[in-house]
XYZ file of N, CA and C in Angstrom:
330
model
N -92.514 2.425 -56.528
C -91.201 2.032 -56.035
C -90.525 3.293 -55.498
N -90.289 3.489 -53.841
C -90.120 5.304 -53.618
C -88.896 4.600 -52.815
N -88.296 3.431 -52.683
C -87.259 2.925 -52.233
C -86.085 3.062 -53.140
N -85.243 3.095 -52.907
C -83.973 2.912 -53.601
C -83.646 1.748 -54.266
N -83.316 1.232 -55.236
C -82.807 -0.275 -55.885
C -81.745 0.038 -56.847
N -81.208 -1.022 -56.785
C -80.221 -1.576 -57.503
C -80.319 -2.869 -58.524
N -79.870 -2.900 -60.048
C -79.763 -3.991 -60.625
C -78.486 -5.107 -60.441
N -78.597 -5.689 -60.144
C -77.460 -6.866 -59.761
C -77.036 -7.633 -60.474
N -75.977 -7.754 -61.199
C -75.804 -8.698 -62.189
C -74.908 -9.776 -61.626
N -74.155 -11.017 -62.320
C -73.191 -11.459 -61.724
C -73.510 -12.600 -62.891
N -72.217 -13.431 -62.623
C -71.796 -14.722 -63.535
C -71.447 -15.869 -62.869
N -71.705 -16.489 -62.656
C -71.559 -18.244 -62.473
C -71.696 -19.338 -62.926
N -70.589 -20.694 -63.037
C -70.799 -21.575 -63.187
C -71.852 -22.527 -63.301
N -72.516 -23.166 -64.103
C -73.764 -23.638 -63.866
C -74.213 -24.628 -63.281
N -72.717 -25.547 -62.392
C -72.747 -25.976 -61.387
C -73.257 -25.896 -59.748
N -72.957 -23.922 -60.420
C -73.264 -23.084 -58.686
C -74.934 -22.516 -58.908
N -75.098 -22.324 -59.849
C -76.091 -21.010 -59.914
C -77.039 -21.277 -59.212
N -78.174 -22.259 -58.781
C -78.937 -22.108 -58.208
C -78.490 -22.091 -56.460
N -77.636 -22.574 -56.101
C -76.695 -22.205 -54.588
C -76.718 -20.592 -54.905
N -76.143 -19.885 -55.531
C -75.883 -18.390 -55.490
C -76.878 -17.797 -55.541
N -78.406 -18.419 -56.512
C -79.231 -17.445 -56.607
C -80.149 -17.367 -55.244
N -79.678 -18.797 -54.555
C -80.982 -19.111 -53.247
C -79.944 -18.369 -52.101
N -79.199 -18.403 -52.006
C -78.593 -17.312 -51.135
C -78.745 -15.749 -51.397
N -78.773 -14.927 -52.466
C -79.094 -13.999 -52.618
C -80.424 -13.529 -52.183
N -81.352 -14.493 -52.755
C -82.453 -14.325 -52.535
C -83.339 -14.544 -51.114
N -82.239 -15.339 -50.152
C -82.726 -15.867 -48.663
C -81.999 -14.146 -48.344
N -80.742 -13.446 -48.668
C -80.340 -12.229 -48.353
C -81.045 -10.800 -48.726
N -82.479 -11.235 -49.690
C -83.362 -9.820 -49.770
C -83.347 -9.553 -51.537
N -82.580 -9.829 -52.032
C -82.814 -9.597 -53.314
C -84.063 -10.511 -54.325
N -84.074 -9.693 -55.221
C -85.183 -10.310 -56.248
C -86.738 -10.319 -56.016
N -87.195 -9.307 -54.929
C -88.144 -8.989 -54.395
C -89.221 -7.872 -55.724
N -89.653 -8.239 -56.299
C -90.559 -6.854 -57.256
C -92.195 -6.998 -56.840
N -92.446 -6.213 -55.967
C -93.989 -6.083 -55.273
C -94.358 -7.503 -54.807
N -95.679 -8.065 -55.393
C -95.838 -9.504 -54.393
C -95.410 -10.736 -54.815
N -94.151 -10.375 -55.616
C -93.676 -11.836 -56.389
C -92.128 -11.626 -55.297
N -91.479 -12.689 -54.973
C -90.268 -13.169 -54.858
C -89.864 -14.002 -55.965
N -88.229 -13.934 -55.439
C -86.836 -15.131 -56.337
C -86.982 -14.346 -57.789
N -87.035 -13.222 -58.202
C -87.128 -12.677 -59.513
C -86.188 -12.475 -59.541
N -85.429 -13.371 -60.985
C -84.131 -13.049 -61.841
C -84.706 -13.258 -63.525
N -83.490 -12.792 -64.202
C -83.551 -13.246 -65.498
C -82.073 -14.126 -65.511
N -82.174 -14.846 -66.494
C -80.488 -15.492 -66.515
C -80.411 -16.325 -68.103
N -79.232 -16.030 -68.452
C -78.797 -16.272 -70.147
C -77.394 -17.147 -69.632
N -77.527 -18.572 -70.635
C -76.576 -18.931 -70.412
C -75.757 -18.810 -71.439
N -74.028 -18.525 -71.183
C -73.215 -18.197 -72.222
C -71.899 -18.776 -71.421
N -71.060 -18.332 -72.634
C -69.605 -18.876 -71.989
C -68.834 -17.371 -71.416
N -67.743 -18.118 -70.470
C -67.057 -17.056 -69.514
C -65.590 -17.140 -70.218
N -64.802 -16.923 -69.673
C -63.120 -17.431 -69.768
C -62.270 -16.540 -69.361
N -60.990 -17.020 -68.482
C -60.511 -16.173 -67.852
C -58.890 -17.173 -67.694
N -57.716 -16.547 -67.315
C -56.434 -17.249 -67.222
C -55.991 -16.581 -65.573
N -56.194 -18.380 -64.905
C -55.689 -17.820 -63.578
C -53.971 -17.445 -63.642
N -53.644 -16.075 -62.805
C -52.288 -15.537 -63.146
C -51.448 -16.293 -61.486
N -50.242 -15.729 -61.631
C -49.515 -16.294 -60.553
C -50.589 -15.595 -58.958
N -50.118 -15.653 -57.923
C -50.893 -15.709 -56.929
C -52.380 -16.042 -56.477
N -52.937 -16.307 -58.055
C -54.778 -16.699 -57.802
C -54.788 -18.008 -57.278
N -56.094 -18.446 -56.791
C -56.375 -19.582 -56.212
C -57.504 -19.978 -56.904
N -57.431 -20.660 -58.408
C -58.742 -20.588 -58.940
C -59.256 -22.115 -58.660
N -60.875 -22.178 -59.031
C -61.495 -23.114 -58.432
C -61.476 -23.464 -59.664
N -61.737 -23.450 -61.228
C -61.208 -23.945 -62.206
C -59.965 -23.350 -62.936
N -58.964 -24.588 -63.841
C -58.097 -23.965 -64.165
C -57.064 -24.351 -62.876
N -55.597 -23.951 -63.756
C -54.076 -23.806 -63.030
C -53.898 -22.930 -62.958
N -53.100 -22.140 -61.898
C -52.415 -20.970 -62.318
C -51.519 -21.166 -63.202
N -50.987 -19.988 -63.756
C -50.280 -19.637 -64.878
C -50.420 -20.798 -65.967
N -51.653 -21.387 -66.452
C -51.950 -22.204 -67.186
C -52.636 -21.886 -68.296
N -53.763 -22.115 -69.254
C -54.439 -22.181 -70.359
C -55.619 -21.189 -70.198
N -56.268 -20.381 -70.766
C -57.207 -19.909 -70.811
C -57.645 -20.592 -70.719
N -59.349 -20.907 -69.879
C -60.447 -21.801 -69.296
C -61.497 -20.843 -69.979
N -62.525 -21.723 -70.460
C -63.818 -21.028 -71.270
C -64.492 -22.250 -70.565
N -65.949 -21.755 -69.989
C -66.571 -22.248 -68.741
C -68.260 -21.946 -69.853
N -69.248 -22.602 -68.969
C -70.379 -22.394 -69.053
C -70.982 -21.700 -67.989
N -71.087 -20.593 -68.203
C -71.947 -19.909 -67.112
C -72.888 -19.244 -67.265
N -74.051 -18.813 -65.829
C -75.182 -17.949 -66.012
C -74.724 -16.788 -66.106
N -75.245 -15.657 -66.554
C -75.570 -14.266 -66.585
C -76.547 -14.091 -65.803
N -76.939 -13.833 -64.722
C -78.226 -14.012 -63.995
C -78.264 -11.878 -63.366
N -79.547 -11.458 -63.269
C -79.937 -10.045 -63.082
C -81.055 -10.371 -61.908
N -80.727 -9.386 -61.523
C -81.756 -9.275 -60.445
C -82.046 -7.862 -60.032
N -83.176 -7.667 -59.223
C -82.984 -6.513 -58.223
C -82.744 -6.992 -56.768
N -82.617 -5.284 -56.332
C -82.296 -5.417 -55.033
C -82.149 -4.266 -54.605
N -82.646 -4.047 -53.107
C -82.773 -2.926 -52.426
C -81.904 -2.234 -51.650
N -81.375 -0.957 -52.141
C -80.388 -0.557 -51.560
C -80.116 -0.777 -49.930
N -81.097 -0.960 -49.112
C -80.630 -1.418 -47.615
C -80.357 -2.468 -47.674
N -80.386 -3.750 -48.752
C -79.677 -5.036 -48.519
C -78.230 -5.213 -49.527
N -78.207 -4.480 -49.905
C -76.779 -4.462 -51.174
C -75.830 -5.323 -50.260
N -75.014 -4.527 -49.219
C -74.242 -5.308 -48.553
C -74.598 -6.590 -48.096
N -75.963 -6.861 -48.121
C -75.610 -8.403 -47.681
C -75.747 -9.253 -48.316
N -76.653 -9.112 -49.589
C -76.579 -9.556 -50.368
C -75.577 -9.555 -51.691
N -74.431 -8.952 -51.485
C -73.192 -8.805 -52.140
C -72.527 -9.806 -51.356
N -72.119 -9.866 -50.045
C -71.660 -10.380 -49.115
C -71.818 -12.382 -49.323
N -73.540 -12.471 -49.198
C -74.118 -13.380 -49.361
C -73.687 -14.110 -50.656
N -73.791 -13.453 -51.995
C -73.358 -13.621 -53.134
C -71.785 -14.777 -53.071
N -70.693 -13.555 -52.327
C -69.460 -13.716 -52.872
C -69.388 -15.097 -51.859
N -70.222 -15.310 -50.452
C -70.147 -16.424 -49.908
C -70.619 -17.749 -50.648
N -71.198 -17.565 -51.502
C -71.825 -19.108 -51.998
C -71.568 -19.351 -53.730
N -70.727 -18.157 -53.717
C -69.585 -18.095 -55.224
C -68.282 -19.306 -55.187
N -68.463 -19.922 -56.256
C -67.236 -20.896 -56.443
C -65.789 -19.694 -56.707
N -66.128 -18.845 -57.532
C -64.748 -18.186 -57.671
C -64.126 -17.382 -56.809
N -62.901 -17.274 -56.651
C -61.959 -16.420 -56.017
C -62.700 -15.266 -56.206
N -62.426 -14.582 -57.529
C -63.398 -13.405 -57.674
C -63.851 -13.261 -58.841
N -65.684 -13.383 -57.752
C -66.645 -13.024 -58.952
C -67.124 -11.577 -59.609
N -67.159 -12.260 -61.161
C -67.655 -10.571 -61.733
C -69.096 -10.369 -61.304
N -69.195 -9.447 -60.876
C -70.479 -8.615 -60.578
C -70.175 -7.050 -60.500
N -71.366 -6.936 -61.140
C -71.871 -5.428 -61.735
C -73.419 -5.386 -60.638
N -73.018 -3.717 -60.370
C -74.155 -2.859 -60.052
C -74.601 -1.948 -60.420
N -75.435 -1.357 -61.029
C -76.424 -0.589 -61.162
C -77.747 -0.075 -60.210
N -77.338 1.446 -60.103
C -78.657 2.258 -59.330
C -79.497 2.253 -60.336
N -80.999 1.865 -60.288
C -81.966 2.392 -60.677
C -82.523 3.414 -60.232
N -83.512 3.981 -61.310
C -83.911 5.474 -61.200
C -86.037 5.373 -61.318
N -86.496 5.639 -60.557
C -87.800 5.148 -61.026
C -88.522 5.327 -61.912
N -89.032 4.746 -62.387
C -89.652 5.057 -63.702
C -91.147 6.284 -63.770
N -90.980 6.893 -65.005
C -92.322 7.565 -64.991
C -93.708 7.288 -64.947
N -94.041 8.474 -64.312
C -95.547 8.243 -64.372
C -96.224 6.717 -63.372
């Protein structure tokens, strides 16, 4: 691996997840040598309180804490597609704004 990568994390509804993961993955991610669509994903709960100006897709504003079922889903991805597949991501995301985490990987030894 003499390319650059990134670990990709992110959270979604389990309504969305396979929409988010097939867009990521039509955008370059989840590629590890001759396998494609490689993720891991744990399902757990989310929760979050939309505040005044949000536009949430679940939930009121200024209403109740919402505790959701969502994926934890990881992936890789190659630093020349980050942007589009970030891009790609936040397009086929139900939320206003989704959590996602990045991580550079470093290659491994030997």
């Amino acid at each position: 691996m003499d390319e650059l990568y990134y670990k990709l994390c992110f959270y979604v509804p389990t309504s969305h997840v396979e929409q988010v993961k097939n867009a990521i993955f039509e955008a370059g991610a989840g590629h590890i040598g001759d396998y494609d669509c490689c993720c891991f994903q744990t399902l757990g709960q989310g929760q979050f309180r939309p505040l005044e100006g949000s536009n949430p897709y679940i939930g009121e504003t200024g209403g109740d804490v919402e505790v959701v079922e969502e994926y934890r889903v990881e992936t890789i991805c190659p630093a020349l597609r980050v942007q589009t597949v970030i891009s790609s991501l936040r397009l086929a995301h139900p939320y206003e704004e989704p959590a996602i985490d990045l991580w550079r990987l470093e290659p491994l030894p030997g």
